[in-house]
Coordinates of C-alpha atoms in Angstrom, one line a residue:
M1 CA 0.0 0.0 0.0
W2 CA 2.9 2.4 0.8
K3 CA 4.4 1.7 -2.6
V4 CA 1.2 2.5 -4.4
T5 CA 0.7 5.8 -2.6
K6 CA 4.3 6.8 -3.4
A7 CA 4.0 5.8 -7.1
L8 CA 0.6 7.5 -7.6
K9 CA 1.5 10.4 -5.2
I10 CA -1.7 10.0 -3.2
T11 CA -2.2 12.2 -0.2
V12 CA -5.1 11.9 2.2
S13 CA -6.2 14.8 4.3
W14 CA -8.9 14.7 6.8
N15 CA -11.7 17.3 6.9
G16 CA -13.4 16.3 10.1
L17 CA -14.5 12.7 9.6
I18 CA -14.4 12.9 5.8
P19 CA -11.2 11.9 4.1
K20 CA -10.1 13.9 1.1
V21 CA -7.9 12.0 -1.4
Q22 CA -5.7 14.0 -3.8
L23 CA -3.5 12.7 -6.6
G24 CA -0.2 14.5 -7.1
A25 CA 0.9 16.1 -10.3
R26 CA 3.6 14.7 -12.4
S27 CA 7.0 16.5 -12.4
E28 CA 8.6 17.8 -15.5
K29 CA 11.1 14.9 -15.5
E30 CA 8.2 12.4 -15.4
K31 CA 6.5 14.1 -18.3
E32 CA 9.8 14.1 -20.3
T33 CA 10.3 10.4 -19.5
E34 CA 6.7 9.7 -20.6
S35 CA 7.3 11.5 -23.9
F36 CA 10.5 9.5 -24.6
D37 CA 8.6 6.3 -23.8
S38 CA 5.8 7.1 -26.2
Q39 CA 8.3 8.1 -28.9
A40 CA 10.2 4.8 -28.4
M41 CA 7.0 2.8 -28.5
K42 CA 5.9 4.5 -31.7
Y43 CA 9.2 3.7 -33.5
L44 CA 9.4 0.1 -32.1
S45 CA 5.8 -0.6 -33.2
Y46 CA 6.9 0.2 -36.8
V47 CA 9.2 -2.8 -36.5
L48 CA 7.0 -5.1 -34.4
Y49 CA 3.9 -5.3 -36.7
P50 CA 5.8 -6.2 -39.9
L51 CA 8.0 -8.8 -38.0
C52 CA 5.0 -10.5 -36.5
L53 CA 3.1 -10.5 -39.8
G54 CA 6.3 -11.8 -41.6
G55 CA 6.9 -14.4 -38.9
A56 CA 3.3 -15.7 -39.2
V57 CA 3.5 -15.9 -43.0
Y58 CA 6.9 -17.6 -42.8
S59 CA 5.5 -20.1 -40.3
L60 CA 2.5 -20.7 -42.6
I61 CA 4.7 -21.5 -45.6
Y62 CA 7.8 -23.2 -44.2
V63 CA 6.8 -24.8 -40.8
Q64 CA 4.5 -27.8 -40.7
H65 CA 1.5 -27.4 -38.4
K66 CA -1.2 -29.9 -37.4
S67 CA -4.1 -27.5 -38.2
W68 CA -5.0 -23.9 -38.9
Y69 CA -5.8 -23.6 -35.2
S70 CA -2.3 -24.7 -34.3
W71 CA -0.8 -22.1 -36.7
S72 CA -3.0 -19.3 -35.4
I73 CA -2.3 -20.0 -31.8
N74 CA 1.4 -20.3 -32.5
S75 CA 1.4 -17.0 -34.4
L76 CA -0.5 -15.2 -31.6
V77 CA 1.8 -16.5 -29.0
N78 CA 4.8 -15.3 -30.9
G79 CA 3.1 -11.9 -31.2
V80 CA 2.6 -11.8 -27.5
Y81 CA 6.3 -12.6 -26.9
A82 CA 7.4 -9.9 -29.3
F83 CA 5.0 -7.4 -27.7
G84 CA 6.5 -8.3 -24.2
F85 CA 10.0 -7.7 -25.6
L86 CA 8.8 -4.5 -27.1
F87 CA 7.6 -3.2 -23.8
M88 CA 11.1 -3.8 -22.3
L89 CA 13.0 -1.9 -25.0
P90 CA 11.7 1.6 -24.4
Q91 CA 13.5 1.5 -21.0
L92 CA 16.8 1.3 -22.8
F93 CA 15.8 4.3 -25.0
V94 CA 14.7 6.3 -21.9
N95 CA 18.0 5.4 -20.1
Y96 CA 19.9 6.5 -23.2
K97 CA 18.2 9.9 -23.3

């Protein structure tokens, strides 16, 4: 609970018996980091979608599957793995900036 209140900058002030919850504003550094993160996600998504589509087509042509269902599940799982990897890469971009 302490970590959540620190991350969201939640402050609770009491007005008699009624609590008043306020969310803190983001600092300039946090806004700058968020802009770098969105920029990195935009550029990396230009790579992600063609790679996932190309991998699915390659798998359809060159890899033997038991059924269409097997191929589609395999392609979707590979897309999820690529998307997870994509979410880790912007941190490198943000640290570089």
